Amino acid sequence: ALSPEKDAMPPMFFGELLSDIAKRGIEQGIFRKSGSMPEIESMRRRIDEGNGDLKGVLPTHVTDSAALLKLYLKMLPETPLTSGRFNQFVQLASQAEENVESVIPQMRKLFEELPHANFVLIRELFNVLSIVAANSSITLMDAKNISIVFAPSIGRRAEEQTAMEALQAISGTMLLCEVMIDFWQPLFAPTLPFLSASSGLNPRYSLTSAALPCLTPRSRQRFQVDKARREKAMQSGDSIELFKAYDLEGSDVLALLE
């Protein structure tokens, strides 16, 4: 669990993994690959034995760093955006489709209300995700693709939800992830320092390497079209149409609902 203390930071290995992904992870499908289970288990033992520190010994392959990062996020007992604020974040993200300029200051204020460790985790995670998305010509993973992978870790599925209800709920989380990737710079750049020295995250992969600070007219149009399709599908309860609205394939749906 993340510490709620005022000046607490995410565990050391979190920054080490992000640094590794930023340095070596600009490759095709970096977050789609499962990694080597023996290597991941070895790294987990190293983390446990080193009190949350890899001590500079990183996995041989960067895909294992990416897989270990996803596993760590899934193991957190609650969303890093905190249960009490999560719905507010989702609501603001839905408004960004219509008026992002007014939403950014509100969302920044809400981020700054997070416990320090949570804020730093979200800030540095989405900094690296924005770098991967900005290099989508190589990684073949844009903001939408990355959101499909990370939405289940950023949100949480209620046990009593049906599969359709869970997919509808997680659609808001996917949009929130897209906003945090596409608008990383105006959301986070002017706030807290980087992890850098304390965690090993290389500062040159922060801020200047972030994703574009605003939506292009074409991507803004995509947001609006997607929103109309999502709303129509949710109102009708048509799961197939909802999948189409997100360009989801069968494997994507399984990943979201696992």
PDB file of C-alpha atoms in Angstrom:
ATOM      1  CA  ALA A   1       0.000   0.000   0.000  1.00  0.00           C
ATOM      2  CA  LEU A   2       1.078   3.593  -0.551  1.00  0.00           C
ATOM      3  CA  SER A   3       1.945   5.530   2.589  1.00  0.00           C
ATOM      4  CA  PRO A   4      -0.441   8.374   3.507  1.00  0.00           C
ATOM      5  CA  GLU A   5       2.334  10.310   5.269  1.00  0.00           C
ATOM      6  CA  LYS A   6       2.831  13.924   4.195  1.00  0.00           C
ATOM      7  CA  ASP A   7       6.219  13.565   2.466  1.00  0.00           C
ATOM      8  CA  ALA A   8       6.011   9.858   1.598  1.00  0.00           C
ATOM      9  CA  MET A   9       7.167   8.617  -1.800  1.00  0.00           C
ATOM     10  CA  PRO A  10       6.298   5.545  -3.883  1.00  0.00           C
ATOM     11  CA  PRO A  11       8.643   2.586  -3.311  1.00  0.00           C
ATOM     12  CA  MET A  12      12.106   2.870  -4.844  1.00  0.00           C
ATOM     13  CA  PHE A  13      11.581   0.068  -7.364  1.00  0.00           C
ATOM     14  CA  PHE A  14       8.653   1.969  -8.896  1.00  0.00           C
ATOM     15  CA  GLY A  15      10.979   4.741 -10.086  1.00  0.00           C
ATOM     16  CA  GLU A  16      13.591   2.200 -11.179  1.00  0.00           C
ATOM     17  CA  LEU A  17      11.064   0.357 -13.347  1.00  0.00           C
ATOM     18  CA  LEU A  18       9.749   3.578 -14.887  1.00  0.00           C
ATOM     19  CA  SER A  19      13.268   4.750 -15.639  1.00  0.00           C
ATOM     20  CA  ASP A  20      14.024   1.438 -17.348  1.00  0.00           C
ATOM     21  CA  ILE A  21      10.857   1.638 -19.457  1.00  0.00           C
ATOM     22  CA  ALA A  22      11.603   5.237 -20.458  1.00  0.00           C
ATOM     23  CA  LYS A  23      15.149   4.327 -21.495  1.00  0.00           C
ATOM     24  CA  ARG A  24      14.592   0.943 -23.188  1.00  0.00           C
ATOM     25  CA  GLY A  25      10.842   0.641 -23.685  1.00  0.00           C
ATOM     26  CA  ILE A  26      10.277   2.499 -26.932  1.00  0.00           C
ATOM     27  CA  GLU A  27       9.588  -0.709 -28.818  1.00  0.00           C
ATOM     28  CA  GLN A  28       6.569  -2.319 -30.434  1.00  0.00           C
ATOM     29  CA  GLY A  29       3.814  -3.346 -28.022  1.00  0.00           C
ATOM     30  CA  ILE A  30       5.819  -2.716 -24.846  1.00  0.00           C
ATOM     31  CA  PHE A  31       2.780  -3.027 -22.557  1.00  0.00           C
ATOM     32  CA  ARG A  32       1.113  -5.802 -24.542  1.00  0.00           C
ATOM     33  CA  LYS A  33       3.804  -8.380 -23.822  1.00  0.00           C
ATOM     34  CA  SER A  34       3.467 -10.630 -20.788  1.00  0.00           C
ATOM     35  CA  GLY A  35       7.148 -10.952 -19.870  1.00  0.00           C
ATOM     36  CA  SER A  36       8.984 -13.903 -18.356  1.00  0.00           C
ATOM     37  CA  MET A  37       7.278 -15.261 -15.236  1.00  0.00           C
ATOM     38  CA  PRO A  38      10.509 -16.711 -13.753  1.00  0.00           C
ATOM     39  CA  GLU A  39      12.222 -13.328 -14.223  1.00  0.00           C
ATOM     40  CA  ILE A  40       9.263 -11.429 -12.768  1.00  0.00           C
ATOM     41  CA  GLU A  41       9.114 -13.722  -9.729  1.00  0.00           C
ATOM     42  CA  SER A  42      12.853 -13.289  -9.250  1.00  0.00           C
ATOM     43  CA  MET A  43      12.436  -9.512  -9.309  1.00  0.00           C
ATOM     44  CA  ARG A  44       9.536  -9.707  -6.845  1.00  0.00           C
ATOM     45  CA  ARG A  45      11.721 -11.639  -4.403  1.00  0.00           C
ATOM     46  CA  ARG A  46      14.495  -9.092  -4.854  1.00  0.00           C
ATOM     47  CA  ILE A  47      12.047  -6.295  -4.060  1.00  0.00           C
ATOM     48  CA  ASP A  48      10.770  -8.086  -0.953  1.00  0.00           C
ATOM     49  CA  GLU A  49      14.285  -8.820   0.272  1.00  0.00           C
ATOM     50  CA  GLY A  50      15.510  -5.306  -0.476  1.00  0.00           C
ATOM     51  CA  ASN A  51      12.640  -3.499   1.242  1.00  0.00           C
ATOM     52  CA  GLY A  52      11.227  -2.186  -2.014  1.00  0.00           C
ATOM     53  CA  ASP A  53      14.542  -1.447  -3.724  1.00  0.00           C
ATOM     54  CA  LEU A  54      15.940  -3.262  -6.771  1.00  0.00           C
ATOM     55  CA  LYS A  55      19.349  -1.731  -5.959  1.00  0.00           C
ATOM     56  CA  GLY A  56      20.039  -1.064  -9.616  1.00  0.00           C
ATOM     57  CA  VAL A  57      19.639  -4.699 -10.698  1.00  0.00           C
ATOM     58  CA  LEU A  58      16.980  -4.521 -13.401  1.00  0.00           C
ATOM     59  CA  PRO A  59      15.375  -7.299 -15.452  1.00  0.00           C
ATOM     60  CA  THR A  60      17.288  -8.466 -18.519  1.00  0.00           C
ATOM     61  CA  HIS A  61      14.409  -7.515 -20.814  1.00  0.00           C
ATOM     62  CA  VAL A  62      12.442  -4.278 -20.535  1.00  0.00           C
ATOM     63  CA  THR A  63       9.204  -6.182 -21.152  1.00  0.00           C
ATOM     64  CA  ASP A  64       9.732  -7.757 -17.721  1.00  0.00           C
ATOM     65  CA  SER A  65      10.029  -4.279 -16.181  1.00  0.00           C
ATOM     66  CA  ALA A  66       6.748  -3.332 -17.877  1.00  0.00           C
ATOM     67  CA  ALA A  67       5.039  -6.534 -16.674  1.00  0.00           C
ATOM     68  CA  LEU A  68       6.315  -6.021 -13.111  1.00  0.00           C
ATOM     69  CA  LEU A  69       5.033  -2.431 -13.156  1.00  0.00           C
ATOM     70  CA  LYS A  70       1.542  -3.570 -14.213  1.00  0.00           C
ATOM     71  CA  LEU A  71       1.570  -6.290 -11.554  1.00  0.00           C
ATOM     72  CA  TYR A  72       2.535  -3.795  -8.835  1.00  0.00           C
ATOM     73  CA  LEU A  73      -0.305  -1.439  -9.801  1.00  0.00           C
ATOM     74  CA  LYS A  74      -2.836  -4.278  -9.771  1.00  0.00           C
ATOM     75  CA  MET A  75      -1.684  -5.338  -6.296  1.00  0.00           C
ATOM     76  CA  LEU A  76      -2.388  -1.940  -4.725  1.00  0.00           C
ATOM     77  CA  PRO A  77      -5.331  -2.329  -2.314  1.00  0.00           C
ATOM     78  CA  GLU A  78      -7.149   0.696  -3.761  1.00  0.00           C
ATOM     79  CA  THR A  79      -6.932   2.919  -6.799  1.00  0.00           C
ATOM     80  CA  PRO A  80      -3.936   5.276  -6.608  1.00  0.00           C
ATOM     81  CA  LEU A  81      -6.418   8.097  -7.241  1.00  0.00           C
ATOM     82  CA  THR A  82      -8.044   7.083  -3.904  1.00  0.00           C
ATOM     83  CA  SER A  83     -11.570   5.741  -3.523  1.00  0.00           C
ATOM     84  CA  GLY A  84     -12.892   9.037  -2.185  1.00  0.00           C
ATOM     85  CA  ARG A  85     -11.769  11.069  -5.213  1.00  0.00           C
ATOM     86  CA  PHE A  86     -11.927   8.567  -8.043  1.00  0.00           C
ATOM     87  CA  ASN A  87     -15.457   9.381  -9.238  1.00  0.00           C
ATOM     88  CA  GLN A  88     -14.595  13.086  -9.265  1.00  0.00           C
ATOM     89  CA  PHE A  89     -11.661  12.403 -11.574  1.00  0.00           C
ATOM     90  CA  VAL A  90     -13.853  10.339 -13.908  1.00  0.00           C
ATOM     91  CA  GLN A  91     -16.524  13.040 -13.984  1.00  0.00           C
ATOM     92  CA  LEU A  92     -13.982  15.739 -14.840  1.00  0.00           C
ATOM     93  CA  ALA A  93     -12.489  13.564 -17.583  1.00  0.00           C
ATOM     94  CA  SER A  94     -15.923  13.203 -19.192  1.00  0.00           C
ATOM     95  CA  GLN A  95     -16.221  17.001 -19.256  1.00  0.00           C
ATOM     96  CA  ALA A  96     -12.827  17.315 -20.961  1.00  0.00           C
ATOM     97  CA  GLU A  97     -14.380  16.030 -24.159  1.00  0.00           C
ATOM     98  CA  GLU A  98     -16.396  19.246 -24.348  1.00  0.00           C
ATOM     99  CA  ASN A  99     -14.290  21.907 -22.633  1.00  0.00           C
ATOM    100  CA  VAL A 100     -10.815  20.779 -21.712  1.00  0.00           C
ATOM    101  CA  GLU A 101      -9.578  24.302 -20.985  1.00  0.00           C
ATOM    102  CA  SER A 102     -11.881  24.630 -17.966  1.00  0.00           C
ATOM    103  CA  VAL A 103     -11.289  21.069 -16.778  1.00  0.00           C
ATOM    104  CA  ILE A 104      -7.477  21.173 -16.571  1.00  0.00           C
ATOM    105  CA  PRO A 105      -7.314  23.621 -13.596  1.00  0.00           C
ATOM    106  CA  GLN A 106      -9.997  21.669 -11.726  1.00  0.00           C
ATOM    107  CA  MET A 107      -8.246  18.381 -12.313  1.00  0.00           C
ATOM    108  CA  ARG A 108      -4.874  19.816 -11.271  1.00  0.00           C
ATOM    109  CA  LYS A 109      -6.399  21.012  -8.018  1.00  0.00           C
ATOM    110  CA  LEU A 110      -7.851  17.553  -7.385  1.00  0.00           C
ATOM    111  CA  PHE A 111      -4.482  15.915  -8.096  1.00  0.00           C
ATOM    112  CA  GLU A 112      -2.824  18.183  -5.566  1.00  0.00           C
ATOM    113  CA  GLU A 113      -5.279  16.993  -2.915  1.00  0.00           C
ATOM    114  CA  LEU A 114      -3.989  13.428  -3.248  1.00  0.00           C
ATOM    115  CA  PRO A 115      -1.602  12.028  -0.648  1.00  0.00           C
ATOM    116  CA  HIS A 116       1.962  12.849  -1.692  1.00  0.00           C
ATOM    117  CA  ALA A 117       2.957   9.277  -2.605  1.00  0.00           C
ATOM    118  CA  ASN A 118      -0.193   8.813  -4.697  1.00  0.00           C
ATOM    119  CA  PHE A 119       0.362  12.074  -6.531  1.00  0.00           C
ATOM    120  CA  VAL A 120       3.967  11.261  -7.382  1.00  0.00           C
ATOM    121  CA  LEU A 121       3.037   7.746  -8.517  1.00  0.00           C
ATOM    122  CA  ILE A 122       0.346   9.020 -10.892  1.00  0.00           C
ATOM    123  CA  ARG A 123       2.484  11.890 -12.124  1.00  0.00           C
ATOM    124  CA  GLU A 124       5.537   9.779 -12.962  1.00  0.00           C
ATOM    125  CA  LEU A 125       3.552   6.814 -14.299  1.00  0.00           C
ATOM    126  CA  PHE A 126       1.649   8.938 -16.781  1.00  0.00           C
ATOM    127  CA  ASN A 127       4.762  10.875 -17.717  1.00  0.00           C
ATOM    128  CA  VAL A 128       6.298   7.633 -19.002  1.00  0.00           C
ATOM    129  CA  LEU A 129       2.998   6.509 -20.558  1.00  0.00           C
ATOM    130  CA  SER A 130       2.825   9.820 -22.424  1.00  0.00           C
ATOM    131  CA  ILE A 131       6.335   9.191 -23.782  1.00  0.00           C
ATOM    132  CA  VAL A 132       5.302   5.750 -25.033  1.00  0.00           C
ATOM    133  CA  ALA A 133       2.179   7.259 -26.645  1.00  0.00           C
ATOM    134  CA  ALA A 134       4.173  10.096 -28.213  1.00  0.00           C
ATOM    135  CA  ASN A 135       6.309   7.418 -29.893  1.00  0.00           C
ATOM    136  CA  SER A 136       3.296   5.432 -31.138  1.00  0.00           C
ATOM    137  CA  SER A 137       4.803   5.204 -34.626  1.00  0.00           C
ATOM    138  CA  ILE A 138       7.333   2.831 -33.036  1.00  0.00           C
ATOM    139  CA  THR A 139       5.450   1.383 -30.058  1.00  0.00           C
ATOM    140  CA  LEU A 140       2.145   1.012 -31.947  1.00  0.00           C
ATOM    141  CA  MET A 141       0.499   2.103 -28.686  1.00  0.00           C
ATOM    142  CA  ASP A 142      -1.333   5.426 -28.637  1.00  0.00           C
ATOM    143  CA  ALA A 143      -3.207   6.905 -25.679  1.00  0.00           C
ATOM    144  CA  LYS A 144      -6.267   4.734 -26.322  1.00  0.00           C
ATOM    145  CA  ASN A 145      -4.256   1.482 -26.551  1.00  0.00           C
ATOM    146  CA  ILE A 146      -2.351   2.297 -23.363  1.00  0.00           C
ATOM    147  CA  SER A 147      -5.585   3.210 -21.563  1.00  0.00           C
ATOM    148  CA  ILE A 148      -7.001  -0.232 -22.339  1.00  0.00           C
ATOM    149  CA  VAL A 149      -3.995  -1.795 -20.603  1.00  0.00           C
ATOM    150  CA  PHE A 150      -3.888   0.461 -17.536  1.00  0.00           C
ATOM    151  CA  ALA A 151      -7.559   1.261 -16.889  1.00  0.00           C
ATOM    152  CA  PRO A 152      -8.131  -1.905 -14.802  1.00  0.00           C
ATOM    153  CA  SER A 153      -5.207  -0.920 -12.538  1.00  0.00           C
ATOM    154  CA  ILE A 154      -6.226   2.721 -12.177  1.00  0.00           C
ATOM    155  CA  GLY A 155      -9.880   1.876 -11.550  1.00  0.00           C
ATOM    156  CA  ARG A 156     -11.382  -0.957  -9.568  1.00  0.00           C
ATOM    157  CA  ARG A 157     -14.193  -3.377 -10.445  1.00  0.00           C
ATOM    158  CA  ALA A 158     -16.882  -3.837  -7.812  1.00  0.00           C
ATOM    159  CA  GLU A 159     -17.464  -7.519  -7.019  1.00  0.00           C
ATOM    160  CA  GLU A 160     -21.221  -7.302  -7.551  1.00  0.00           C
ATOM    161  CA  GLN A 161     -20.959  -5.807 -11.064  1.00  0.00           C
ATOM    162  CA  THR A 162     -21.952  -7.788 -14.131  1.00  0.00           C
ATOM    163  CA  ALA A 163     -19.505  -7.882 -17.040  1.00  0.00           C
ATOM    164  CA  MET A 164     -21.538  -5.255 -18.934  1.00  0.00           C
ATOM    165  CA  GLU A 165     -21.759  -2.975 -15.904  1.00  0.00           C
ATOM    166  CA  ALA A 166     -18.020  -3.356 -15.325  1.00  0.00           C
ATOM    167  CA  LEU A 167     -17.243  -2.482 -18.942  1.00  0.00           C
ATOM    168  CA  GLN A 168     -19.473   0.584 -18.787  1.00  0.00           C
ATOM    169  CA  ALA A 169     -17.801   1.696 -15.558  1.00  0.00           C
ATOM    170  CA  ILE A 170     -14.304   1.120 -16.858  1.00  0.00           C
ATOM    171  CA  SER A 171     -15.045   3.128 -19.995  1.00  0.00           C
ATOM    172  CA  GLY A 172     -14.884   6.236 -17.799  1.00  0.00           C
ATOM    173  CA  THR A 173     -11.539   5.092 -16.426  1.00  0.00           C
ATOM    174  CA  MET A 174     -10.214   4.589 -19.942  1.00  0.00           C
ATOM    175  CA  LEU A 175     -11.195   8.127 -20.866  1.00  0.00           C
ATOM    176  CA  LEU A 176      -9.549   9.421 -17.682  1.00  0.00           C
ATOM    177  CA  CYS A 177      -6.322   7.619 -18.597  1.00  0.00           C
ATOM    178  CA  GLU A 178      -6.440   9.117 -22.093  1.00  0.00           C
ATOM    179  CA  VAL A 179      -6.816  12.609 -20.647  1.00  0.00           C
ATOM    180  CA  MET A 180      -3.881  12.100 -18.266  1.00  0.00           C
ATOM    181  CA  ILE A 181      -1.720  10.913 -21.182  1.00  0.00           C
ATOM    182  CA  ASP A 182      -2.782  13.520 -23.750  1.00  0.00           C
ATOM    183  CA  PHE A 183      -2.675  16.407 -21.259  1.00  0.00           C
ATOM    184  CA  TRP A 184       0.198  15.330 -19.025  1.00  0.00           C
ATOM    185  CA  GLN A 185       2.128  18.560 -19.407  1.00  0.00           C
ATOM    186  CA  PRO A 186      -0.562  21.087 -18.382  1.00  0.00           C
ATOM    187  CA  LEU A 187      -1.823  18.728 -15.659  1.00  0.00           C
ATOM    188  CA  PHE A 188       1.479  17.952 -13.965  1.00  0.00           C
ATOM    189  CA  ALA A 189       4.445  19.930 -15.278  1.00  0.00           C
ATOM    190  CA  PRO A 190       4.232  22.977 -12.972  1.00  0.00           C
ATOM    191  CA  THR A 191       3.839  20.970  -9.739  1.00  0.00           C
ATOM    192  CA  LEU A 192       6.067  18.693  -7.634  1.00  0.00           C
ATOM    193  CA  PRO A 193       9.704  17.729  -8.379  1.00  0.00           C
ATOM    194  CA  PHE A 194      10.569  14.589 -10.305  1.00  0.00           C
ATOM    195  CA  LEU A 195      11.455  11.341  -8.574  1.00  0.00           C
ATOM    196  CA  SER A 196      14.967  11.553 -10.131  1.00  0.00           C
ATOM    197  CA  ALA A 197      17.710  11.192  -7.528  1.00  0.00           C
ATOM    198  CA  SER A 198      15.687   9.287  -4.934  1.00  0.00           C
ATOM    199  CA  SER A 199      14.327   6.692  -7.340  1.00  0.00           C
ATOM    200  CA  GLY A 200      16.582   6.555 -10.349  1.00  0.00           C
ATOM    201  CA  LEU A 201      14.112   8.128 -12.785  1.00  0.00           C
ATOM    202  CA  ASN A 202      16.187  10.082 -15.276  1.00  0.00           C
ATOM    203  CA  PRO A 203      14.984  13.732 -15.293  1.00  0.00           C
ATOM    204  CA  ARG A 204      15.571  14.021 -19.037  1.00  0.00           C
ATOM    205  CA  TYR A 205      12.599  11.708 -19.548  1.00  0.00           C
ATOM    206  CA  SER A 206      10.353  14.092 -17.644  1.00  0.00           C
ATOM    207  CA  LEU A 207       8.659  17.266 -18.793  1.00  0.00           C
ATOM    208  CA  THR A 208      10.481  17.845 -22.091  1.00  0.00           C
ATOM    209  CA  SER A 209       9.616  14.368 -23.363  1.00  0.00           C
ATOM    210  CA  ALA A 210       5.959  14.566 -22.370  1.00  0.00           C
ATOM    211  CA  ALA A 211       3.068  14.113 -24.744  1.00  0.00           C
ATOM    212  CA  LEU A 212       1.495  16.999 -26.624  1.00  0.00           C
ATOM    213  CA  PRO A 213      -0.103  19.463 -24.169  1.00  0.00           C
ATOM    214  CA  CYS A 214      -3.392  19.701 -26.057  1.00  0.00           C
ATOM    215  CA  LEU A 215      -5.612  17.793 -28.417  1.00  0.00           C
ATOM    216  CA  THR A 216      -5.236  18.347 -32.120  1.00  0.00           C
ATOM    217  CA  PRO A 217      -8.450  19.204 -34.011  1.00  0.00           C
ATOM    218  CA  ARG A 218      -8.503  15.645 -35.371  1.00  0.00           C
ATOM    219  CA  SER A 219      -8.127  14.000 -31.973  1.00  0.00           C
ATOM    220  CA  ARG A 220     -10.680  16.409 -30.478  1.00  0.00           C
ATOM    221  CA  GLN A 221     -13.139  15.284 -33.168  1.00  0.00           C
ATOM    222  CA  ARG A 222     -12.387  11.638 -32.295  1.00  0.00           C
ATOM    223  CA  PHE A 223     -13.204  12.354 -28.645  1.00  0.00           C
ATOM    224  CA  GLN A 224     -16.558  13.840 -29.628  1.00  0.00           C
ATOM    225  CA  VAL A 225     -17.461  10.993 -32.005  1.00  0.00           C
ATOM    226  CA  ASP A 226     -16.453   8.380 -29.445  1.00  0.00           C
ATOM    227  CA  LYS A 227     -18.524  10.071 -26.772  1.00  0.00           C
ATOM    228  CA  ALA A 228     -21.692   9.973 -28.895  1.00  0.00           C
ATOM    229  CA  ARG A 229     -21.169   6.283 -29.715  1.00  0.00           C
ATOM    230  CA  ARG A 230     -20.479   5.391 -26.079  1.00  0.00           C
ATOM    231  CA  GLU A 231     -23.566   7.180 -24.807  1.00  0.00           C
ATOM    232  CA  LYS A 232     -25.792   5.530 -27.404  1.00  0.00           C
ATOM    233  CA  ALA A 233     -24.381   2.080 -26.608  1.00  0.00           C
ATOM    234  CA  MET A 234     -24.725   2.554 -22.845  1.00  0.00           C
ATOM    235  CA  GLN A 235     -28.327   3.709 -23.136  1.00  0.00           C
ATOM    236  CA  SER A 236     -29.249   0.711 -25.273  1.00  0.00           C
ATOM    237  CA  GLY A 237     -27.180  -1.768 -23.257  1.00  0.00           C
ATOM    238  CA  ASP A 238     -25.617  -2.970 -26.503  1.00  0.00           C
ATOM    239  CA  SER A 239     -22.280  -4.470 -25.463  1.00  0.00           C
ATOM    240  CA  ILE A 240     -21.167  -5.115 -29.058  1.00  0.00           C
ATOM    241  CA  GLU A 241     -21.695  -1.477 -30.006  1.00  0.00           C
ATOM    242  CA  LEU A 242     -19.842  -0.404 -26.859  1.00  0.00           C
ATOM    243  CA  PHE A 243     -16.881  -2.552 -27.878  1.00  0.00           C
ATOM    244  CA  LYS A 244     -16.928  -0.911 -31.316  1.00  0.00           C
ATOM    245  CA  ALA A 245     -17.053   2.580 -29.795  1.00  0.00           C
ATOM    246  CA  TYR A 246     -13.731   1.837 -28.124  1.00  0.00           C
ATOM    247  CA  ASP A 247     -12.281  -0.111 -31.044  1.00  0.00           C
ATOM    248  CA  LEU A 248     -12.030  -3.059 -28.670  1.00  0.00           C
ATOM    249  CA  GLU A 249     -11.103  -6.541 -29.768  1.00  0.00           C
ATOM    250  CA  GLY A 250     -11.956  -9.677 -27.836  1.00  0.00           C
ATOM    251  CA  SER A 251      -8.549  -9.753 -26.147  1.00  0.00           C
ATOM    252  CA  ASP A 252      -8.992  -6.128 -25.054  1.00  0.00           C
ATOM    253  CA  VAL A 253     -12.330  -6.904 -23.418  1.00  0.00           C
ATOM    254  CA  LEU A 254     -10.841  -9.850 -21.536  1.00  0.00           C
ATOM    255  CA  ALA A 255      -7.982  -7.645 -20.334  1.00  0.00           C
ATOM    256  CA  LEU A 256     -10.398  -5.014 -19.067  1.00  0.00           C
ATOM    257  CA  LEU A 257     -12.570  -7.489 -17.219  1.00  0.00           C
ATOM    258  CA  GLU A 258      -9.889  -9.756 -15.722  1.00  0.00           C
TER     259      GLU A 258
END
